[in-house]
Coordinates of C-alpha atoms in Angstrom, one line a residue:
M1 CA -90.2 -38.3 68.6
T2 CA -92.6 -41.0 70.4
A3 CA -92.2 -43.4 73.0
H4 CA -94.6 -46.5 74.1
G5 CA -93.1 -48.2 76.6
F6 CA -90.8 -45.8 80.0
A7 CA -89.6 -47.5 83.2
L8 CA -87.7 -45.9 86.0
F9 CA -84.6 -47.2 87.9
E10 CA -82.6 -47.3 90.4
T11 CA -78.7 -45.8 89.6
A12 CA -75.4 -45.0 91.8
I13 CA -77.0 -41.0 91.1
G14 CA -80.4 -41.2 91.7
R15 CA -83.6 -42.1 90.4
C16 CA -83.2 -42.2 86.8
G17 CA -85.7 -43.2 83.7
I18 CA -85.6 -44.7 80.7
A19 CA -88.4 -43.9 77.3
W20 CA -88.6 -46.7 74.5
G21 CA -89.7 -46.9 70.3
E22 CA -89.8 -48.5 67.7
R23 CA -86.6 -48.6 66.8
G24 CA -84.5 -48.6 70.1
V25 CA -84.5 -45.7 73.3
A26 CA -86.0 -42.6 72.7
S27 CA -84.6 -40.9 76.0
V28 CA -82.8 -41.6 79.1
Q29 CA -84.0 -38.9 82.3
L30 CA -81.6 -38.2 84.4
P31 CA -83.3 -38.0 88.8
E32 CA -85.2 -34.7 89.3
A33 CA -85.6 -34.4 93.0
R34 CA -87.9 -36.6 93.1
E35 CA -89.1 -39.5 91.8
A36 CA -92.4 -38.5 90.7
D37 CA -91.1 -35.9 89.4
T38 CA -88.4 -38.2 87.0
R39 CA -92.2 -40.2 86.3
A40 CA -93.9 -36.4 86.0
R41 CA -91.8 -35.5 82.8
M42 CA -91.3 -38.5 81.2
L43 CA -94.7 -38.3 81.0
R44 CA -95.2 -34.7 79.4
R45 CA -92.7 -35.5 77.3
F46 CA -94.3 -39.2 75.6
P47 CA -98.5 -38.7 76.9
G48 CA -99.2 -41.6 75.1
A49 CA -95.7 -43.5 76.8
Q50 CA -97.1 -46.6 79.3
E51 CA -94.9 -47.4 82.5
L52 CA -93.9 -51.2 81.5
P53 CA -91.3 -53.9 82.3
P54 CA -88.4 -53.1 79.8
S55 CA -88.1 -54.8 77.0
P56 CA -84.8 -57.8 76.6
E57 CA -83.1 -55.2 74.8
V58 CA -83.6 -51.8 76.8
Q59 CA -83.4 -54.0 79.8
R60 CA -79.2 -54.4 78.7
A61 CA -79.2 -50.6 77.8
V62 CA -80.9 -50.6 81.6
E63 CA -77.9 -52.8 82.9
A64 CA -75.1 -50.3 81.2
I65 CA -75.9 -47.5 81.8
V66 CA -76.9 -48.3 86.3
A67 CA -72.7 -50.0 85.4
L68 CA -71.0 -46.5 84.0
L69 CA -73.1 -45.1 87.3
R70 CA -71.6 -46.9 90.3
G71 CA -68.1 -46.2 88.0
E72 CA -67.6 -49.0 85.9
R73 CA -65.8 -48.2 83.0
T74 CA -68.9 -49.6 79.9
D75 CA -69.5 -49.1 76.5
L76 CA -72.8 -47.5 75.7
A77 CA -71.6 -46.7 72.1
D78 CA -73.7 -50.2 71.3
I79 CA -77.4 -48.9 72.0
P80 CA -79.6 -48.3 69.8
L81 CA -81.9 -45.1 69.6
D82 CA -84.6 -44.4 68.2
M83 CA -83.2 -40.8 66.0
N84 CA -87.0 -40.3 64.2
G85 CA -87.8 -36.6 65.1
V86 CA -84.1 -35.6 65.6
S87 CA -82.2 -33.5 62.7
P88 CA -79.1 -34.9 60.4
F89 CA -77.0 -32.3 61.8
Y90 CA -77.9 -33.3 65.9
Q91 CA -77.5 -37.3 64.6
R92 CA -74.0 -36.0 63.9
V93 CA -72.8 -34.5 66.9
Y94 CA -74.6 -37.0 68.6
E95 CA -72.4 -39.8 67.3
V96 CA -69.5 -37.9 68.1
A97 CA -69.8 -38.0 71.1
R98 CA -70.5 -40.9 71.5
T99 CA -67.2 -42.7 70.6
I100 CA -66.0 -40.2 74.0
A101 CA -64.6 -42.6 76.3
P102 CA -65.1 -43.0 79.7
G103 CA -62.5 -40.4 81.3
A104 CA -62.4 -38.8 78.0
T105 CA -63.3 -34.7 77.1
L106 CA -63.5 -33.2 74.2
S107 CA -64.7 -29.5 73.4
Y108 CA -67.6 -28.0 71.5
G109 CA -64.7 -27.1 69.4
E110 CA -63.2 -30.3 68.7
V111 CA -66.7 -31.8 68.2
A112 CA -67.5 -29.5 65.6
T113 CA -63.6 -29.7 64.1
R114 CA -64.3 -33.6 63.8
L115 CA -68.0 -33.5 62.2
G116 CA -66.0 -31.3 59.0
S117 CA -67.8 -28.0 60.0
P118 CA -65.4 -26.4 62.2
G119 CA -67.3 -23.3 62.5
S120 CA -70.3 -25.0 64.0
A121 CA -69.5 -24.6 67.5
R122 CA -71.8 -22.5 69.0
A123 CA -74.3 -25.5 66.8
V124 CA -72.4 -28.2 68.7
G125 CA -73.9 -26.7 71.8
Q126 CA -77.7 -26.2 71.4
A127 CA -77.9 -29.7 69.5
L128 CA -75.7 -31.4 73.1
G129 CA -78.4 -28.7 74.8
R130 CA -80.7 -30.8 73.6
N131 CA -79.8 -34.5 73.6
P132 CA -83.1 -36.6 74.6
F133 CA -79.7 -39.7 75.6
P134 CA -78.1 -37.6 78.8
I135 CA -75.3 -40.5 78.8
V136 CA -76.0 -42.4 76.4
V137 CA -74.6 -40.4 73.6
P138 CA -72.1 -38.0 76.9
C139 CA -73.0 -34.4 76.7
H140 CA -71.6 -33.8 79.8
R141 CA -67.9 -35.3 78.5
V142 CA -68.1 -32.3 76.2
L143 CA -66.5 -29.3 77.6
A144 CA -66.6 -25.4 77.1
A145 CA -63.2 -23.5 75.5
G146 CA -59.8 -23.7 77.5
G147 CA -61.7 -27.0 79.4
K148 CA -63.8 -25.1 80.5
M149 CA -66.9 -26.9 82.4
G150 CA -69.9 -24.9 80.5
G151 CA -73.5 -25.5 80.9
F152 CA -75.6 -28.8 81.8
S153 CA -79.3 -29.0 80.7
A154 CA -79.8 -31.7 83.1
N155 CA -81.2 -31.8 86.6
G156 CA -78.5 -30.3 88.8
G157 CA -77.2 -28.6 86.1
I158 CA -73.7 -28.3 85.9
T159 CA -73.1 -30.0 90.1
T160 CA -75.0 -32.6 87.9
K161 CA -72.5 -32.5 85.3
L162 CA -69.1 -32.2 87.9
K163 CA -70.5 -35.7 89.1
L164 CA -70.6 -38.1 86.5
L165 CA -67.4 -36.4 85.4
T166 CA -65.4 -37.3 88.9
I167 CA -68.2 -41.2 88.7
E168 CA -65.4 -41.2 85.4
G169 CA -61.7 -39.7 86.6
A170 CA -62.1 -37.6 83.8
R171 CA -60.5 -34.4 84.5
H172 CA -61.3 -30.4 83.6
E173 CA -60.2 -26.5 84.0
G174 CA -59.6 -26.4 87.3
A175 CA -57.8 -27.7 90.2
R176 CA -59.7 -30.3 90.9
S177 CA -61.4 -32.9 89.4
F178 CA -64.8 -32.0 91.4
D179 CA -67.1 -29.5 92.9
A180 CA -65.7 -29.4 96.7
D181 CA -68.7 -27.9 98.0
E182 CA -70.7 -30.6 96.9
A183 CA -68.3 -33.2 98.3
I184 CA -67.8 -32.0 101.5
A185 CA -71.9 -31.7 101.5
H186 CA -71.8 -35.6 100.9
L187 CA -69.0 -36.0 103.9
R188 CA -71.1 -35.0 105.7
A189 CA -74.1 -36.7 105.2
K190 CA -72.6 -39.8 105.6
D191 CA -70.4 -38.8 108.7
A192 CA -71.6 -36.5 111.1
R193 CA -67.8 -36.7 112.6
L194 CA -66.0 -36.1 109.9
G195 CA -68.5 -33.4 109.2
R196 CA -67.2 -32.3 113.2
L197 CA -63.6 -32.0 111.5
F198 CA -64.4 -30.5 108.9
D199 CA -65.4 -27.6 111.2
K200 CA -62.3 -27.4 113.7
V201 CA -60.3 -27.7 109.8
G202 CA -62.1 -25.1 107.8
P203 CA -62.7 -24.4 104.1
F204 CA -60.9 -27.4 101.7
R205 CA -57.7 -25.5 100.5
M206 CA -56.5 -29.2 98.3
R207 CA -54.1 -27.9 95.4
V208 CA -52.9 -29.4 92.6
D209 CA -49.9 -29.5 91.5
E210 CA -50.4 -30.6 87.3
T211 CA -47.7 -32.2 86.4
P212 CA -46.9 -31.7 82.4
S213 CA -46.1 -35.6 81.7
I214 CA -46.8 -39.7 84.2
F215 CA -42.5 -40.1 83.7
L216 CA -41.7 -36.0 85.0
A217 CA -43.9 -36.5 88.2
L218 CA -43.1 -40.2 88.6
A219 CA -38.8 -38.3 88.5
E220 CA -39.7 -36.8 91.0
S221 CA -41.3 -38.9 93.1
I222 CA -38.1 -41.1 92.6
V223 CA -36.0 -38.0 93.8
Y224 CA -38.1 -37.1 96.7
Q225 CA -38.6 -40.8 98.7
Q226 CA -36.6 -40.8 102.3
L227 CA -35.8 -36.9 102.0
T228 CA -36.4 -33.7 103.3
T229 CA -38.4 -31.3 101.3
K230 CA -34.9 -29.0 101.0
A231 CA -32.8 -31.6 100.0
A232 CA -35.2 -33.7 97.1
A233 CA -36.2 -30.1 95.9
T234 CA -32.1 -29.6 95.5
I235 CA -30.9 -32.3 93.7
F236 CA -34.0 -32.4 91.7
A237 CA -33.4 -29.3 90.6
R238 CA -29.8 -29.6 90.0
V239 CA -31.1 -32.9 87.8
R240 CA -33.3 -30.8 86.7
A241 CA -30.2 -28.6 85.4
L242 CA -28.4 -31.1 84.4
F243 CA -30.4 -30.6 80.3
P244 CA -31.2 -27.1 80.7
H245 CA -32.8 -27.8 76.5
A246 CA -35.7 -29.6 77.8
A247 CA -38.9 -26.9 77.6
E248 CA -40.6 -28.6 80.3
G249 CA -38.5 -31.1 82.1
F250 CA -36.2 -34.0 80.6
A251 CA -37.6 -36.4 78.7
P252 CA -36.6 -40.7 79.1
E253 CA -34.8 -40.0 76.6
H254 CA -32.3 -37.7 78.3
V255 CA -31.7 -40.2 81.6
L256 CA -30.8 -42.6 79.4
R257 CA -28.2 -40.5 77.3
A258 CA -26.9 -39.1 80.7
S259 CA -23.8 -40.9 82.6
D260 CA -24.0 -42.8 86.1
E261 CA -21.5 -40.7 87.4
K262 CA -23.5 -36.9 85.3
L263 CA -26.2 -38.0 87.2
R264 CA -25.1 -39.2 90.1
G265 CA -22.9 -36.2 90.9
A266 CA -26.2 -34.3 91.0
G267 CA -26.9 -36.4 94.1
L268 CA -28.9 -39.5 93.0
S269 CA -28.3 -42.3 95.5
R270 CA -27.5 -45.5 93.4
A271 CA -31.1 -46.7 94.6
K272 CA -32.3 -44.4 92.6
L273 CA -30.6 -44.2 89.8
L274 CA -31.1 -47.3 89.3
A275 CA -35.6 -46.6 89.4
L276 CA -34.8 -43.5 87.4
R277 CA -33.1 -45.6 84.5
D278 CA -35.7 -47.6 84.7
L279 CA -38.4 -45.4 84.6
A280 CA -37.4 -43.7 81.9
Q281 CA -36.6 -47.5 80.1
R282 CA -40.4 -48.4 80.4
A283 CA -41.6 -44.5 79.6
K284 CA -39.3 -45.0 76.0
D285 CA -40.3 -48.2 75.5
G286 CA -43.7 -47.4 75.9
E287 CA -45.2 -49.3 79.3
L288 CA -45.4 -46.5 80.9
P289 CA -48.7 -45.0 80.2
T290 CA -49.2 -41.0 79.1
L291 CA -51.3 -38.5 80.3
D292 CA -53.7 -39.2 78.5
D293 CA -53.9 -42.9 79.1
V294 CA -54.9 -42.9 81.9
R295 CA -57.8 -40.4 82.0
G296 CA -59.4 -43.8 80.5
M297 CA -57.8 -46.0 83.7
T298 CA -59.1 -46.5 86.9
D299 CA -56.8 -45.7 90.0
E300 CA -56.6 -49.2 90.9
T301 CA -55.2 -49.3 87.4
I302 CA -53.1 -47.3 87.3
I303 CA -52.4 -48.4 90.8
E304 CA -51.2 -51.4 89.8
R305 CA -49.2 -49.9 85.5
L306 CA -47.3 -47.5 87.7
T307 CA -45.5 -50.1 90.2
E308 CA -44.1 -51.9 87.7
V309 CA -41.5 -49.1 87.5
R310 CA -38.5 -50.4 90.3
G311 CA -38.8 -48.1 93.2
I312 CA -42.5 -46.8 93.1
G313 CA -45.0 -48.3 95.3
R314 CA -48.5 -48.0 95.8
W315 CA -47.9 -44.4 98.6
T316 CA -46.4 -43.6 95.8
V317 CA -48.8 -43.0 93.2
E318 CA -52.0 -43.0 95.7
M319 CA -50.0 -39.4 95.9
L320 CA -49.1 -39.3 92.5
L321 CA -53.7 -39.5 91.9
I322 CA -54.3 -36.7 94.6
F323 CA -52.3 -34.6 93.9
R324 CA -50.9 -34.4 90.7
L325 CA -54.2 -36.0 89.0
G326 CA -56.7 -34.8 90.9
R327 CA -58.3 -37.8 92.3
P328 CA -61.6 -37.4 94.6
D329 CA -61.7 -40.5 96.0
V330 CA -58.4 -41.5 97.0
L331 CA -57.6 -43.5 100.9
P332 CA -53.4 -44.2 102.4
V333 CA -54.8 -46.1 104.2
D334 CA -50.7 -47.2 104.8
D335 CA -49.8 -43.6 105.4
Y336 CA -48.8 -42.7 108.6
G337 CA -50.7 -39.6 109.0
I338 CA -53.9 -40.7 108.2
R339 CA -54.5 -43.6 110.7
K340 CA -52.7 -40.8 112.8
G341 CA -55.0 -37.8 111.9
F342 CA -58.4 -41.0 111.9
M343 CA -57.2 -41.5 115.1
L344 CA -57.0 -37.6 116.8
A345 CA -60.2 -37.0 115.1
F346 CA -62.4 -40.2 116.2
G347 CA -61.2 -40.0 120.2
K348 CA -59.5 -43.0 119.6
S349 CA -56.4 -44.9 121.7
E350 CA -54.5 -46.5 119.2
M351 CA -54.2 -46.3 115.7
P352 CA -56.8 -48.4 113.0
E353 CA -55.0 -51.1 111.0
R354 CA -55.0 -51.6 107.5
K355 CA -58.1 -53.6 106.8
A356 CA -60.8 -51.9 109.5
L357 CA -59.4 -47.9 107.8
E358 CA -60.3 -49.1 104.5
K359 CA -63.5 -50.3 106.1
Y360 CA -64.5 -47.5 107.4
G361 CA -62.9 -45.9 104.5
T362 CA -66.2 -46.7 102.5
R363 CA -68.8 -44.5 103.3
W364 CA -66.7 -41.6 102.0
K365 CA -67.4 -42.7 98.2
P366 CA -66.7 -40.8 95.9
Y367 CA -65.2 -38.3 97.5
R368 CA -61.7 -40.4 99.6
S369 CA -60.0 -38.1 98.9
V370 CA -60.9 -34.8 100.4
A371 CA -61.7 -37.6 103.8
S372 CA -57.5 -37.6 103.5
W373 CA -56.8 -34.0 103.1
Y374 CA -58.8 -33.1 106.2
L375 CA -57.3 -36.1 108.0
W376 CA -54.0 -35.6 107.7
R377 CA -55.3 -31.4 108.8
A378 CA -56.3 -32.6 111.5
L379 CA -52.5 -33.7 112.4
E380 CA -52.2 -30.0 112.8
A381 CA -55.6 -29.3 114.7
T382 CA -54.9 -28.8 118.9
W383 CA -57.4 -31.5 119.9
P384 CA -58.8 -31.6 123.9

C-alpha cells in the first residue's frame, strides 16, 4: 500500500493521522503518546509520502472522523478507502465491519458468519488486528466471544478500545461500558476537588443491574416511584407473581390482558396502573425502543423517547441510563442527593442551582456518571 500525502489532525482522543493515495484514504493512525511519535509512525509506514494539506475529499473524511470521536452519530461508510495491497479476504472482513453502526458491536464469530465462513473467527481477528483504517473500519466494535473485549492493536490497547466504545455508548461484557481506572484518572486530572472526594469515599464500586428489556425496567421504575424500597419491592414482587409462567418477568401482553382489579389487587395505585398500561401499549405498538434500539441511541434521544410514557420523567430515565444501561456520562442535575453531595464535597454554603451544576459538570465529561456516583456517596461521608 502506498500514499502520496499525509496529515495530522486534532480529535477528542488526541492528534490522529491520515494518509491518502490515488483511490482514497490509505491509512488512519490513532494517537501515539506524542505528536512526534504519530508523525514518525506515518513516515515509517509511508516513507515516500509528504505532509500536505488534505484534499477536499480527504478533508471531508477528517471532519467525519472528528465528529464521530466527539460523540456524534456519524456514518463513515461512504469514505473511500485505498485497498491496494489488501488481500481479498481482509477486504471482505473490513466491508462487514463497516456495516456495524456506532453503539453496536459484533463478535469475531458473528463477523465470520456474515462472511459465509463461520469457522474463520481467528482469521477475522487477524484481519482486524492488521486493520490500516481504524475508526473508518471500526475494528473496536468487534469483540471476543461472550462480549469480552479481546485485543486491540492500536496505541493504548484495550484502554483505547474502551474509550472508543464509551464515546459511542456501546455495551460489552461486565457491569460497566467503560474502564473505571481510566475514568478516575481522567476526572482527577480535570478536577482536584473531586479527586479529594475520591480519596475520602474510596474505590469506585458502582454496579449495573442489567435488565432483560426496557419495558420491564420501566415497569419496575413505575412501581417504585414515591415508595420506600421495601414497600416497592413487595408490590413489584406481587405484580410479577400475577404472571408465574413469564420466563424473564412479565411482558406487555400480560399487562394488557390483566384486569384492573387484578393489578390493583397487587397494590398498584390508580396512577401507577394507568402508567403501566400506557407503557405496555406503547411497547406492544412498537413505540418503545428495545435494548438493541437504545444501544444505537444517544442519552438525550433515549430520554426524549422514554419520557413520552405516562409517569416517566427525566430523572427516572437518567437512573435507568446509569444503573441499568451502564452509560458513563450522565449527570442528574435535578437530583437532591447530587446537589447536596456537591455542596458537602465542595464546601458550599448552599446547594447549587440546576444550571450552575450543569455548567460546572461539563469538566467531568465523558465520565459524569462516575462523578455522580461519588456525589451520592458524599452524603454518607463524615465532613468537618
